Amino acid sequence: MGSSTPNPSHIPVMLQETVKALAVQPGGRYIDCTLGGGGHALAILEHSLPGGQLLGIDADPEAIKVARTSLEAYSSSTLLVNENFANLQAICIKYDFFPVHGILFDLGLSSLQLNRNGRGFSFQHDAPLDMRFSPSQEVTAADIVNTSSEAELAHLIRTYGEEGYSHRIARHIVKERPMKSTLHLARTIERAIGRRRGKLHPATKTFQALRIMVNRELENLEAGLKQAVDLLGFEGRLVVISYHSLEDRIVKQFMQQEAKNCICPLDTPVCVCGHKARLRLINKRVITPSLSEIQHNPRSRSAKLRAAERIVIQDDCCGSAEVESFLAEVKARAWRRPALLKKLELVFSTA
Ligand SMILES: C[S@@+](CC[C@H](N)C(=O)[O-])C[C@H]1O[C@@H](n2cnc3c(N)ncnc32)[C@H](O)[C@@H]1O
């Protein structure tokens, strides 16, 4: 932990709601794609006793180290991997960890990362402008602020920070370059747009934009979600906690699309997409933290939880492709039961 860190620990957000949305069951297999300090992972392991298994993934090697300690009691049932969830399927294939009963994404960064000096995520401590989740990534926030054009910076701050004063901020940054540290950048932004009483710190949105850009957060989220659905067994749950509207929009649209049988544009007279629903939405309305959780953990205030369940592909007609995909789904339902799989193989070969 950073030596001057007042409260380095990470409080898992909507813990009970997450365990419930994942429908954690004894003996289940789960993937935590954003392990962080291991708070959610620990609860999943506790609720999946006896026999539960967890694959924990985090891009940040520091997070893996912290989680290894917090999950020590379950070391024989956990596999922790320092990887990016954009490679989710490859990771699961490599470790032969599928199909699973549930997959969790708790997006963004942890308090461990925010509070740790030297990572550059916070405008409260002076540090190099880094902001990478993993030291193996090449581009840092300093590279972006010091080499992008004014127009590129304004666009980035507007798009990923949803900042209304993006042009003014970009102009001041370019005038002040090279940007040497987090505090240098935060003060430049403050000079550009001033401090508004009772509002967010003026640097909040620009820091968010840079972090999203450095870590390609939105692209990785889209890639991770797409791969997650194929890894879920029948009735397996996908649960995502997001912290800002850009993430939540991606999650909402993805789940809604995967829950539809046709995704043709509304004015298409006959379906030409052939899309089949693979998910059922669990909660029609987004789940948010209670007032008491927000009071106890202010970081949770913007959190939104969405959950969906893997379904067998539904179809009215039954051509041979449909039969095949139905049988594939039934196979997924057999989980890891070789005897049952053998029986199903027999059925397939005579079907
Ligand atoms: C909000 S924290 C998770 C906290 C965790 N649920 C807990 O209870 O301690 C998000 C974590 O996701 C990780 N992360 C973000 N994007 C990632 C990605 N694309 N691949 C893997 N890990 C990622 C971050 O490094 C961070 O540790």
mmCIF file of C-alpha atoms and ligand atoms in Angstrom:
data_model
loop_
_atom_site.group_PDB
_atom_site.id
_atom_site.type_symbol
_atom_site.label_atom_id
_atom_site.label_comp_id
_atom_site.label_asym_id
_atom_site.label_seq_id
_atom_site.Cartn_x
_atom_site.Cartn_y
_atom_site.Cartn_z
ATOM 1 C CA MET A 1 0.000 0.000 0.000
ATOM 2 C CA GLY A 2 1.126 3.585 -0.506
ATOM 3 C CA SER A 3 2.744 4.710 2.729
ATOM 4 C CA SER A 4 0.667 7.892 3.047
ATOM 5 C CA THR A 5 -2.582 6.226 2.184
ATOM 6 C CA PRO A 6 -5.253 6.964 4.810
ATOM 7 C CA ASN A 7 -7.682 4.193 3.809
ATOM 8 C CA PRO A 8 -6.189 1.898 1.241
ATOM 9 C CA SER A 9 -8.803 -0.845 1.468
ATOM 10 C CA HIS A 10 -11.469 -1.412 -1.161
ATOM 11 C CA ILE A 11 -15.077 -1.906 -0.050
ATOM 12 C CA PRO A 12 -16.912 -4.142 -2.519
ATOM 13 C CA VAL A 13 -19.959 -2.405 -3.976
ATOM 14 C CA MET A 14 -23.473 -3.946 -3.700
ATOM 15 C CA LEU A 15 -22.016 -7.161 -2.319
ATOM 16 C CA GLN A 16 -25.296 -8.880 -1.323
ATOM 17 C CA GLU A 17 -27.003 -7.752 -4.519
ATOM 18 C CA THR A 18 -24.120 -9.165 -6.576
ATOM 19 C CA VAL A 19 -24.166 -12.579 -4.880
ATOM 20 C CA LYS A 20 -27.946 -12.697 -5.363
ATOM 21 C CA ALA A 21 -27.789 -11.604 -9.005
ATOM 22 C CA LEU A 22 -25.139 -14.251 -9.710
ATOM 23 C CA ALA A 23 -27.405 -16.824 -7.990
ATOM 24 C CA VAL A 24 -24.269 -18.270 -6.391
ATOM 25 C CA GLN A 25 -24.798 -21.940 -5.532
ATOM 26 C CA PRO A 26 -22.775 -24.656 -3.781
ATOM 27 C CA GLY A 27 -20.325 -26.320 -6.133
ATOM 28 C CA GLY A 28 -20.686 -23.585 -8.767
ATOM 29 C CA ARG A 29 -17.926 -22.277 -11.021
ATOM 30 C CA TYR A 30 -17.532 -18.515 -11.306
ATOM 31 C CA ILE A 31 -15.338 -16.002 -13.071
ATOM 32 C CA ASP A 32 -14.536 -12.645 -11.477
ATOM 33 C CA CYS A 33 -13.167 -10.649 -14.425
ATOM 34 C CA THR A 34 -12.175 -7.695 -12.224
ATOM 35 C CA LEU A 35 -10.696 -9.237 -9.116
ATOM 36 C CA GLY A 36 -9.390 -6.002 -7.503
ATOM 37 C CA GLY A 37 -8.902 -6.585 -3.769
ATOM 38 C CA GLY A 38 -10.913 -9.824 -3.974
ATOM 39 C CA GLY A 39 -13.958 -8.540 -2.029
ATOM 40 C CA HIS A 40 -16.620 -9.877 -4.396
ATOM 41 C CA ALA A 41 -14.543 -12.996 -5.086
ATOM 42 C CA LEU A 42 -14.408 -13.835 -1.385
ATOM 43 C CA ALA A 43 -18.199 -13.589 -1.046
ATOM 44 C CA ILE A 44 -18.671 -15.752 -4.154
ATOM 45 C CA LEU A 45 -16.344 -18.410 -2.754
ATOM 46 C CA GLU A 46 -18.078 -18.352 0.637
ATOM 47 C CA HIS A 47 -21.504 -18.801 -0.952
ATOM 48 C CA SER A 48 -20.349 -21.543 -3.323
ATOM 49 C CA LEU A 49 -19.177 -23.845 -0.535
ATOM 50 C CA PRO A 50 -18.764 -26.742 -0.661
ATOM 51 C CA GLY A 51 -16.928 -27.320 -3.907
ATOM 52 C CA GLY A 52 -17.173 -23.897 -5.549
ATOM 53 C CA GLN A 53 -14.416 -22.732 -7.874
ATOM 54 C CA LEU A 54 -13.358 -19.268 -8.942
ATOM 55 C CA LEU A 55 -11.239 -17.943 -11.769
ATOM 56 C CA GLY A 56 -10.124 -14.423 -10.852
ATOM 57 C CA ILE A 57 -8.731 -12.088 -13.498
ATOM 58 C CA ASP A 58 -7.150 -8.667 -13.169
ATOM 59 C CA ALA A 59 -4.975 -6.644 -15.545
ATOM 60 C CA ASP A 60 -3.128 -5.174 -12.575
ATOM 61 C CA PRO A 61 -0.433 -7.427 -11.070
ATOM 62 C CA GLU A 62 -0.708 -5.508 -7.762
ATOM 63 C CA ALA A 63 -4.396 -6.462 -7.535
ATOM 64 C CA ILE A 64 -3.541 -10.118 -8.057
ATOM 65 C CA LYS A 65 -1.016 -9.906 -5.214
ATOM 66 C CA VAL A 66 -3.533 -8.307 -2.823
ATOM 67 C CA ALA A 67 -6.302 -10.753 -3.783
ATOM 68 C CA ARG A 68 -3.994 -13.742 -3.352
ATOM 69 C CA THR A 69 -3.682 -12.743 0.298
ATOM 70 C CA SER A 70 -7.362 -11.973 0.865
ATOM 71 C CA LEU A 71 -8.418 -15.282 -0.757
ATOM 72 C CA GLU A 72 -5.709 -17.358 0.895
ATOM 73 C CA ALA A 73 -8.208 -19.546 2.765
ATOM 74 C CA TYR A 74 -9.611 -20.631 -0.610
ATOM 75 C CA SER A 75 -6.346 -21.067 -2.476
ATOM 76 C CA SER A 76 -7.201 -24.638 -3.510
ATOM 77 C CA SER A 77 -10.436 -23.491 -5.188
ATOM 78 C CA THR A 78 -9.126 -20.359 -6.885
ATOM 79 C CA LEU A 79 -7.099 -19.648 -9.951
ATOM 80 C CA LEU A 80 -5.835 -16.061 -10.199
ATOM 81 C CA VAL A 81 -4.639 -14.782 -13.539
ATOM 82 C CA ASN A 82 -2.943 -11.481 -14.347
ATOM 83 C CA GLU A 83 -4.591 -10.808 -17.692
ATOM 84 C CA ASN A 84 -6.949 -8.500 -19.502
ATOM 85 C CA PHE A 85 -10.589 -9.609 -19.652
ATOM 86 C CA ALA A 86 -10.571 -8.627 -23.321
ATOM 87 C CA ASN A 87 -8.921 -12.065 -23.711
ATOM 88 C CA LEU A 88 -11.561 -13.852 -21.629
ATOM 89 C CA GLN A 89 -12.197 -16.790 -23.942
ATOM 90 C CA ALA A 90 -8.512 -17.489 -24.515
ATOM 91 C CA ILE A 91 -7.945 -17.442 -20.729
ATOM 92 C CA CYS A 92 -10.823 -19.864 -20.110
ATOM 93 C CA ILE A 93 -9.657 -22.188 -22.865
ATOM 94 C CA LYS A 94 -6.086 -22.095 -21.576
ATOM 95 C CA TYR A 95 -7.177 -23.052 -18.061
ATOM 96 C CA ASP A 96 -10.063 -25.284 -19.198
ATOM 97 C CA PHE A 97 -12.493 -23.211 -17.133
ATOM 98 C CA PHE A 98 -15.881 -23.336 -18.894
ATOM 99 C CA PRO A 99 -18.828 -23.510 -18.970
ATOM 100 C CA VAL A 100 -19.448 -21.520 -15.812
ATOM 101 C CA HIS A 101 -22.402 -20.668 -13.565
ATOM 102 C CA GLY A 102 -21.644 -16.971 -13.376
ATOM 103 C CA ILE A 103 -19.408 -14.168 -14.598
ATOM 104 C CA LEU A 104 -18.899 -10.852 -12.834
ATOM 105 C CA PHE A 105 -17.514 -7.557 -14.149
ATOM 106 C CA ASP A 106 -17.100 -4.832 -11.488
ATOM 107 C CA LEU A 107 -15.726 -2.127 -13.755
ATOM 108 C CA GLY A 108 -13.338 0.766 -13.362
ATOM 109 C CA LEU A 109 -10.619 1.028 -10.775
ATOM 110 C CA SER A 110 -10.367 0.015 -7.136
ATOM 111 C CA SER A 111 -9.677 2.183 -4.104
ATOM 112 C CA LEU A 112 -6.363 0.330 -3.876
ATOM 113 C CA GLN A 113 -5.359 1.808 -7.225
ATOM 114 C CA LEU A 114 -6.838 5.235 -6.549
ATOM 115 C CA ASN A 115 -5.152 5.601 -3.175
ATOM 116 C CA ARG A 116 -1.808 4.194 -4.077
ATOM 117 C CA ASN A 117 0.809 6.848 -4.659
ATOM 118 C CA GLY A 118 2.666 6.587 -7.914
ATOM 119 C CA ARG A 119 -0.133 5.156 -10.096
ATOM 120 C CA GLY A 120 -1.329 8.566 -11.278
ATOM 121 C CA PHE A 121 -5.086 7.837 -11.058
ATOM 122 C CA SER A 122 -5.797 10.490 -8.434
ATOM 123 C CA PHE A 123 -5.531 14.272 -8.569
ATOM 124 C CA GLN A 124 -5.247 14.288 -4.758
ATOM 125 C CA HIS A 125 -1.632 13.032 -4.704
ATOM 126 C CA ASP A 126 1.246 14.193 -6.855
ATOM 127 C CA ALA A 127 2.506 11.402 -9.104
ATOM 128 C CA PRO A 128 3.690 10.805 -12.651
ATOM 129 C CA LEU A 129 0.839 10.810 -15.172
ATOM 130 C CA ASP A 130 0.713 7.061 -15.627
ATOM 131 C CA MET A 131 -2.851 5.635 -15.156
ATOM 132 C CA ARG A 132 -2.085 2.213 -16.674
ATOM 133 C CA PHE A 133 -3.794 -0.785 -15.068
ATOM 134 C CA SER A 134 -0.887 -2.928 -16.204
ATOM 135 C CA PRO A 135 2.786 -1.948 -16.507
ATOM 136 C CA SER A 136 2.877 -4.020 -19.708
ATOM 137 C CA GLN A 137 0.732 -1.414 -21.491
ATOM 138 C CA GLU A 138 2.807 0.976 -23.586
ATOM 139 C CA VAL A 139 0.845 4.219 -23.558
ATOM 140 C CA THR A 140 0.614 6.338 -20.394
ATOM 141 C CA ALA A 141 -1.558 9.369 -19.650
ATOM 142 C CA ALA A 142 1.573 11.546 -19.996
ATOM 143 C CA ASP A 143 2.058 10.288 -23.568
ATOM 144 C CA ILE A 144 -1.499 11.275 -24.420
ATOM 145 C CA VAL A 145 -1.564 14.740 -22.814
ATOM 146 C CA ASN A 146 1.860 15.677 -24.098
ATOM 147 C CA THR A 147 1.633 14.442 -27.689
ATOM 148 C CA SER A 148 -2.004 14.799 -28.797
ATOM 149 C CA SER A 149 -3.119 17.858 -30.742
ATOM 150 C CA GLU A 150 -5.408 20.373 -29.052
ATOM 151 C CA ALA A 151 -8.351 19.127 -31.153
ATOM 152 C CA GLU A 152 -7.621 15.495 -30.272
ATOM 153 C CA LEU A 153 -7.411 16.337 -26.582
ATOM 154 C CA ALA A 154 -10.669 18.278 -26.657
ATOM 155 C CA HIS A 155 -12.382 15.407 -28.450
ATOM 156 C CA LEU A 156 -11.048 12.846 -25.975
ATOM 157 C CA ILE A 157 -12.050 14.893 -22.916
ATOM 158 C CA ARG A 158 -15.498 15.518 -24.378
ATOM 159 C CA THR A 159 -16.094 11.906 -25.465
ATOM 160 C CA TYR A 160 -14.713 9.930 -22.539
ATOM 161 C CA GLY A 161 -15.156 12.537 -19.799
ATOM 162 C CA GLU A 162 -18.472 13.998 -21.014
ATOM 163 C CA GLU A 163 -16.876 17.327 -20.061
ATOM 164 C CA GLY A 164 -18.648 20.437 -21.348
ATOM 165 C CA TYR A 165 -15.502 22.620 -21.082
ATOM 166 C CA SER A 166 -13.297 20.263 -23.093
ATOM 167 C CA HIS A 167 -12.034 22.890 -25.562
ATOM 168 C CA ARG A 168 -11.036 25.332 -22.834
ATOM 169 C CA ILE A 169 -9.248 22.586 -20.885
ATOM 170 C CA ALA A 170 -7.431 21.312 -23.994
ATOM 171 C CA ARG A 171 -6.273 24.836 -24.854
ATOM 172 C CA HIS A 172 -4.811 25.365 -21.365
ATOM 173 C CA ILE A 173 -3.118 21.943 -21.356
ATOM 174 C CA VAL A 174 -1.442 22.598 -24.707
ATOM 175 C CA LYS A 175 -0.216 26.037 -23.506
ATOM 176 C CA GLU A 176 1.202 24.531 -20.296
ATOM 177 C CA ARG A 177 2.884 21.453 -21.817
ATOM 178 C CA PRO A 178 4.849 19.389 -21.044
ATOM 179 C CA MET A 179 2.547 18.171 -18.255
ATOM 180 C CA LYS A 180 4.795 16.752 -15.582
ATOM 181 C CA SER A 181 2.505 15.263 -12.963
ATOM 182 C CA THR A 182 -1.055 14.683 -11.765
ATOM 183 C CA LEU A 183 -1.067 17.872 -9.677
ATOM 184 C CA HIS A 184 0.363 19.917 -12.545
ATOM 185 C CA LEU A 185 -2.509 18.692 -14.745
ATOM 186 C CA ALA A 186 -5.158 19.148 -12.020
ATOM 187 C CA ARG A 187 -4.030 22.747 -11.351
ATOM 188 C CA THR A 188 -3.979 23.544 -15.061
ATOM 189 C CA ILE A 189 -7.567 22.312 -15.376
ATOM 190 C CA GLU A 190 -8.592 24.271 -12.296
ATOM 191 C CA ARG A 191 -7.094 27.429 -13.800
ATOM 192 C CA ALA A 192 -8.915 26.714 -17.082
ATOM 193 C CA ILE A 193 -12.438 26.270 -15.693
ATOM 194 C CA GLY A 194 -12.278 27.349 -12.049
ATOM 195 C CA ARG A 195 -13.758 25.608 -9.040
ATOM 196 C CA ARG A 196 -17.524 25.517 -8.700
ATOM 197 C CA ARG A 197 -18.736 25.299 -5.142
ATOM 198 C CA GLY A 198 -20.296 21.994 -4.113
ATOM 199 C CA LYS A 199 -19.560 20.478 -7.514
ATOM 200 C CA LEU A 200 -17.111 17.757 -8.523
ATOM 201 C CA HIS A 201 -13.443 18.679 -8.561
ATOM 202 C CA PRO A 202 -12.857 20.341 -11.968
ATOM 203 C CA ALA A 203 -10.283 17.681 -12.914
ATOM 204 C CA THR A 204 -12.608 14.704 -12.275
ATOM 205 C CA LYS A 205 -13.962 14.305 -15.802
ATOM 206 C CA THR A 206 -10.631 14.874 -17.567
ATOM 207 C CA PHE A 207 -8.944 12.282 -15.336
ATOM 208 C CA GLN A 208 -11.744 9.837 -16.109
ATOM 209 C CA ALA A 209 -11.322 10.479 -19.849
ATOM 210 C CA LEU A 210 -7.574 9.882 -19.740
ATOM 211 C CA ARG A 211 -7.952 6.680 -17.690
ATOM 212 C CA ILE A 212 -10.548 5.300 -20.106
ATOM 213 C CA MET A 213 -8.323 6.134 -23.070
ATOM 214 C CA VAL A 214 -5.087 4.772 -21.547
ATOM 215 C CA ASN A 215 -6.729 1.457 -20.638
ATOM 216 C CA ARG A 216 -9.026 1.207 -23.695
ATOM 217 C CA GLU A 217 -11.748 0.546 -21.163
ATOM 218 C CA LEU A 218 -14.771 0.760 -23.447
ATOM 219 C CA GLU A 219 -13.271 -1.424 -26.189
ATOM 220 C CA ASN A 220 -12.208 -4.010 -23.611
ATOM 221 C CA LEU A 221 -15.665 -3.993 -22.028
ATOM 222 C CA GLU A 222 -17.329 -4.670 -25.387
ATOM 223 C CA ALA A 223 -14.874 -7.485 -26.121
ATOM 224 C CA GLY A 224 -15.242 -9.039 -22.648
ATOM 225 C CA LEU A 225 -19.049 -8.998 -22.709
ATOM 226 C CA LYS A 226 -19.228 -10.638 -26.129
ATOM 227 C CA GLN A 227 -16.973 -13.477 -25.024
ATOM 228 C CA ALA A 228 -18.662 -13.917 -21.650
ATOM 229 C CA VAL A 229 -22.009 -15.067 -23.063
ATOM 230 C CA ASP A 230 -20.446 -18.059 -24.832
ATOM 231 C CA LEU A 231 -18.776 -19.178 -21.605
ATOM 232 C CA LEU A 232 -21.986 -19.355 -19.606
ATOM 233 C CA GLY A 233 -23.700 -22.691 -19.153
ATOM 234 C CA PHE A 234 -27.501 -22.963 -19.281
ATOM 235 C CA GLU A 235 -28.994 -20.500 -16.754
ATOM 236 C CA GLY A 236 -25.514 -19.115 -16.049
ATOM 237 C CA ARG A 237 -25.580 -15.491 -14.902
ATOM 238 C CA LEU A 238 -23.798 -12.433 -16.276
ATOM 239 C CA VAL A 239 -23.549 -9.559 -13.775
ATOM 240 C CA VAL A 240 -22.012 -6.166 -14.508
ATOM 241 C CA ILE A 241 -21.487 -3.212 -12.156
ATOM 242 C CA SER A 242 -20.674 0.043 -13.953
ATOM 243 C CA TYR A 243 -19.770 3.465 -12.594
ATOM 244 C CA HIS A 244 -20.479 5.974 -15.354
ATOM 245 C CA SER A 245 -22.927 6.429 -18.180
ATOM 246 C CA LEU A 246 -20.500 5.431 -20.962
ATOM 247 C CA GLU A 247 -19.985 1.996 -19.410
ATOM 248 C CA ASP A 248 -23.615 1.560 -18.434
ATOM 249 C CA ARG A 249 -24.815 2.396 -21.952
ATOM 250 C CA ILE A 250 -22.612 -0.350 -23.406
ATOM 251 C CA VAL A 251 -23.804 -2.901 -20.820
ATOM 252 C CA LYS A 252 -27.474 -1.969 -21.198
ATOM 253 C CA GLN A 253 -27.414 -2.066 -25.005
ATOM 254 C CA PHE A 254 -25.460 -5.326 -25.041
ATOM 255 C CA MET A 255 -27.843 -7.104 -22.661
ATOM 256 C CA GLN A 256 -30.939 -5.736 -24.382
ATOM 257 C CA GLN A 257 -29.641 -6.830 -27.783
ATOM 258 C CA GLU A 258 -28.711 -10.311 -26.559
ATOM 259 C CA ALA A 259 -32.187 -10.662 -25.063
ATOM 260 C CA LYS A 260 -33.892 -10.091 -28.444
ATOM 261 C CA ASN A 261 -34.748 -12.590 -31.141
ATOM 262 C CA CYS A 262 -34.358 -10.057 -33.934
ATOM 263 C CA ILE A 263 -32.139 -6.985 -34.094
ATOM 264 C CA CYS A 264 -33.126 -5.756 -37.555
ATOM 265 C CA PRO A 265 -33.809 -1.998 -37.841
ATOM 266 C CA LEU A 266 -37.422 -1.218 -36.864
ATOM 267 C CA ASP A 267 -38.471 -0.444 -40.441
ATOM 268 C CA THR A 268 -37.314 -3.837 -41.813
ATOM 269 C CA PRO A 269 -40.514 -5.636 -42.944
ATOM 270 C CA VAL A 270 -39.154 -9.195 -42.497
ATOM 271 C CA CYS A 271 -36.350 -10.316 -40.199
ATOM 272 C CA VAL A 272 -33.101 -10.736 -42.104
ATOM 273 C CA CYS A 273 -30.649 -10.781 -39.200
ATOM 274 C CA GLY A 274 -31.389 -14.282 -37.909
ATOM 275 C CA HIS A 275 -30.351 -13.114 -34.437
ATOM 276 C CA LYS A 276 -31.510 -15.369 -31.605
ATOM 277 C CA ALA A 277 -31.844 -14.293 -27.968
ATOM 278 C CA ARG A 278 -29.161 -15.850 -25.781
ATOM 279 C CA LEU A 279 -29.907 -13.939 -22.579
ATOM 280 C CA ARG A 280 -32.906 -13.176 -20.392
ATOM 281 C CA LEU A 281 -32.774 -9.949 -18.399
ATOM 282 C CA ILE A 282 -32.997 -10.631 -14.665
ATOM 283 C CA ASN A 283 -33.812 -7.158 -13.487
ATOM 284 C CA LYS A 284 -35.857 -5.011 -15.841
ATOM 285 C CA ARG A 285 -34.745 -1.944 -13.897
ATOM 286 C CA VAL A 286 -31.141 -1.270 -13.054
ATOM 287 C CA ILE A 287 -30.110 -2.024 -9.438
ATOM 288 C CA THR A 288 -28.467 0.799 -7.491
ATOM 289 C CA PRO A 289 -26.954 0.931 -3.985
ATOM 290 C CA SER A 290 -29.089 1.709 -0.945
ATOM 291 C CA LEU A 291 -28.811 5.092 0.769
ATOM 292 C CA SER A 292 -27.042 3.489 3.719
ATOM 293 C CA GLU A 293 -24.458 1.878 1.419
ATOM 294 C CA ILE A 294 -23.799 5.245 -0.241
ATOM 295 C CA GLN A 295 -23.361 6.859 3.192
ATOM 296 C CA HIS A 296 -20.972 4.114 4.269
ATOM 297 C CA ASN A 297 -19.119 3.964 0.932
ATOM 298 C CA PRO A 298 -19.531 7.172 -1.119
ATOM 299 C CA ARG A 299 -17.606 5.576 -3.993
ATOM 300 C CA SER A 300 -20.668 3.383 -4.598
ATOM 301 C CA ARG A 301 -22.964 6.327 -5.353
ATOM 302 C CA SER A 302 -22.753 6.077 -9.154
ATOM 303 C CA ALA A 303 -22.850 2.257 -9.308
ATOM 304 C CA LYS A 304 -25.390 0.456 -11.499
ATOM 305 C CA LEU A 305 -25.836 -3.300 -11.505
ATOM 306 C CA ARG A 306 -27.320 -5.194 -14.443
ATOM 307 C CA ALA A 307 -27.809 -8.936 -14.631
ATOM 308 C CA ALA A 308 -28.878 -11.444 -17.252
ATOM 309 C CA GLU A 309 -29.226 -15.199 -17.535
ATOM 310 C CA ARG A 310 -28.119 -17.502 -20.361
ATOM 311 C CA ILE A 311 -31.030 -19.196 -22.069
ATOM 312 C CA VAL A 312 -31.441 -21.979 -24.592
ATOM 313 C CA ILE A 313 -31.879 -20.442 -28.022
ATOM 314 C CA GLN A 314 -35.619 -20.210 -28.652
ATOM 315 C CA ASP A 315 -37.036 -20.896 -32.050
ATOM 316 C CA ASP A 316 -40.474 -21.385 -33.520
ATOM 317 C CA CYS A 317 -39.364 -23.466 -36.460
ATOM 318 C CA CYS A 318 -36.981 -26.376 -36.207
ATOM 319 C CA GLY A 319 -34.667 -26.755 -39.167
ATOM 320 C CA SER A 320 -31.506 -28.811 -38.767
ATOM 321 C CA ALA A 321 -29.376 -25.725 -37.819
ATOM 322 C CA GLU A 322 -31.841 -24.976 -35.055
ATOM 323 C CA VAL A 323 -31.728 -28.569 -33.823
ATOM 324 C CA GLU A 324 -27.928 -28.415 -33.806
ATOM 325 C CA SER A 325 -27.830 -25.216 -31.817
ATOM 326 C CA PHE A 326 -30.426 -26.559 -29.379
ATOM 327 C CA LEU A 327 -28.378 -29.699 -28.848
ATOM 328 C CA ALA A 328 -25.268 -27.593 -28.357
ATOM 329 C CA GLU A 329 -27.118 -25.747 -25.650
ATOM 330 C CA VAL A 330 -28.185 -29.012 -24.029
ATOM 331 C CA LYS A 331 -24.549 -30.079 -24.127
ATOM 332 C CA ALA A 332 -23.566 -26.893 -22.308
ATOM 333 C CA ARG A 333 -26.139 -27.845 -19.715
ATOM 334 C CA ALA A 334 -24.291 -31.064 -19.016
ATOM 335 C CA TRP A 335 -21.480 -29.028 -17.471
ATOM 336 C CA ARG A 336 -18.566 -31.268 -16.696
ATOM 337 C CA ARG A 337 -20.330 -34.599 -16.473
ATOM 338 C CA PRO A 338 -18.521 -36.950 -18.852
ATOM 339 C CA ALA A 339 -21.061 -39.781 -18.487
ATOM 340 C CA LEU A 340 -23.941 -37.491 -19.409
ATOM 341 C CA LEU A 341 -21.964 -36.009 -22.278
ATOM 342 C CA LYS A 342 -21.316 -39.518 -23.614
ATOM 343 C CA LYS A 343 -25.057 -40.277 -23.555
ATOM 344 C CA LEU A 344 -25.753 -36.997 -25.361
ATOM 345 C CA GLU A 345 -23.126 -37.819 -28.000
ATOM 346 C CA LEU A 346 -25.073 -41.033 -28.673
ATOM 347 C CA VAL A 347 -28.305 -39.072 -29.034
ATOM 348 C CA PHE A 348 -26.563 -36.588 -31.380
ATOM 349 C CA SER A 349 -25.215 -39.323 -33.594
ATOM 350 C CA THR A 350 -28.651 -40.913 -33.985
ATOM 351 C CA ALA A 351 -30.585 -37.626 -34.278
HETATM 352 C C1 LIG B 1 -13.676 -1.813 -9.151
HETATM 353 S S1 LIG B 1 -12.237 -2.792 -9.122
HETATM 354 C C2 LIG B 1 -12.842 -4.374 -8.641
HETATM 355 C C3 LIG B 1 -12.977 -4.531 -7.164
HETATM 356 C C4 LIG B 1 -13.383 -5.937 -6.732
HETATM 357 N N1 LIG B 1 -14.681 -6.295 -7.220
HETATM 358 C C5 LIG B 1 -13.361 -6.086 -5.224
HETATM 359 O O1 LIG B 1 -14.384 -6.422 -4.633
HETATM 360 O O2 LIG B 1 -12.296 -5.867 -4.635
HETATM 361 C C6 LIG B 1 -11.907 -3.041 -10.801
HETATM 362 C C7 LIG B 1 -10.684 -3.892 -11.094
HETATM 363 O O3 LIG B 1 -10.771 -4.276 -12.461
HETATM 364 C C8 LIG B 1 -9.511 -4.256 -13.037
HETATM 365 N N2 LIG B 1 -9.697 -4.092 -14.467
HETATM 366 C C9 LIG B 1 -10.223 -3.035 -15.123
HETATM 367 N N3 LIG B 1 -10.265 -3.264 -16.438
HETATM 368 C C10 LIG B 1 -9.763 -4.509 -16.623
HETATM 369 C C11 LIG B 1 -9.563 -5.328 -17.772
HETATM 370 N N4 LIG B 1 -9.880 -4.906 -19.005
HETATM 371 N N5 LIG B 1 -9.056 -6.564 -17.586
HETATM 372 C C12 LIG B 1 -8.762 -7.018 -16.349
HETATM 373 N N6 LIG B 1 -8.897 -6.285 -15.231
HETATM 374 C C13 LIG B 1 -9.410 -5.045 -15.372
HETATM 375 C C14 LIG B 1 -8.793 -3.104 -12.377
HETATM 376 O O4 LIG B 1 -7.401 -3.285 -12.417
HETATM 377 C C15 LIG B 1 -9.351 -3.181 -10.950
HETATM 378 O O5 LIG B 1 -8.497 -3.917 -10.117
#
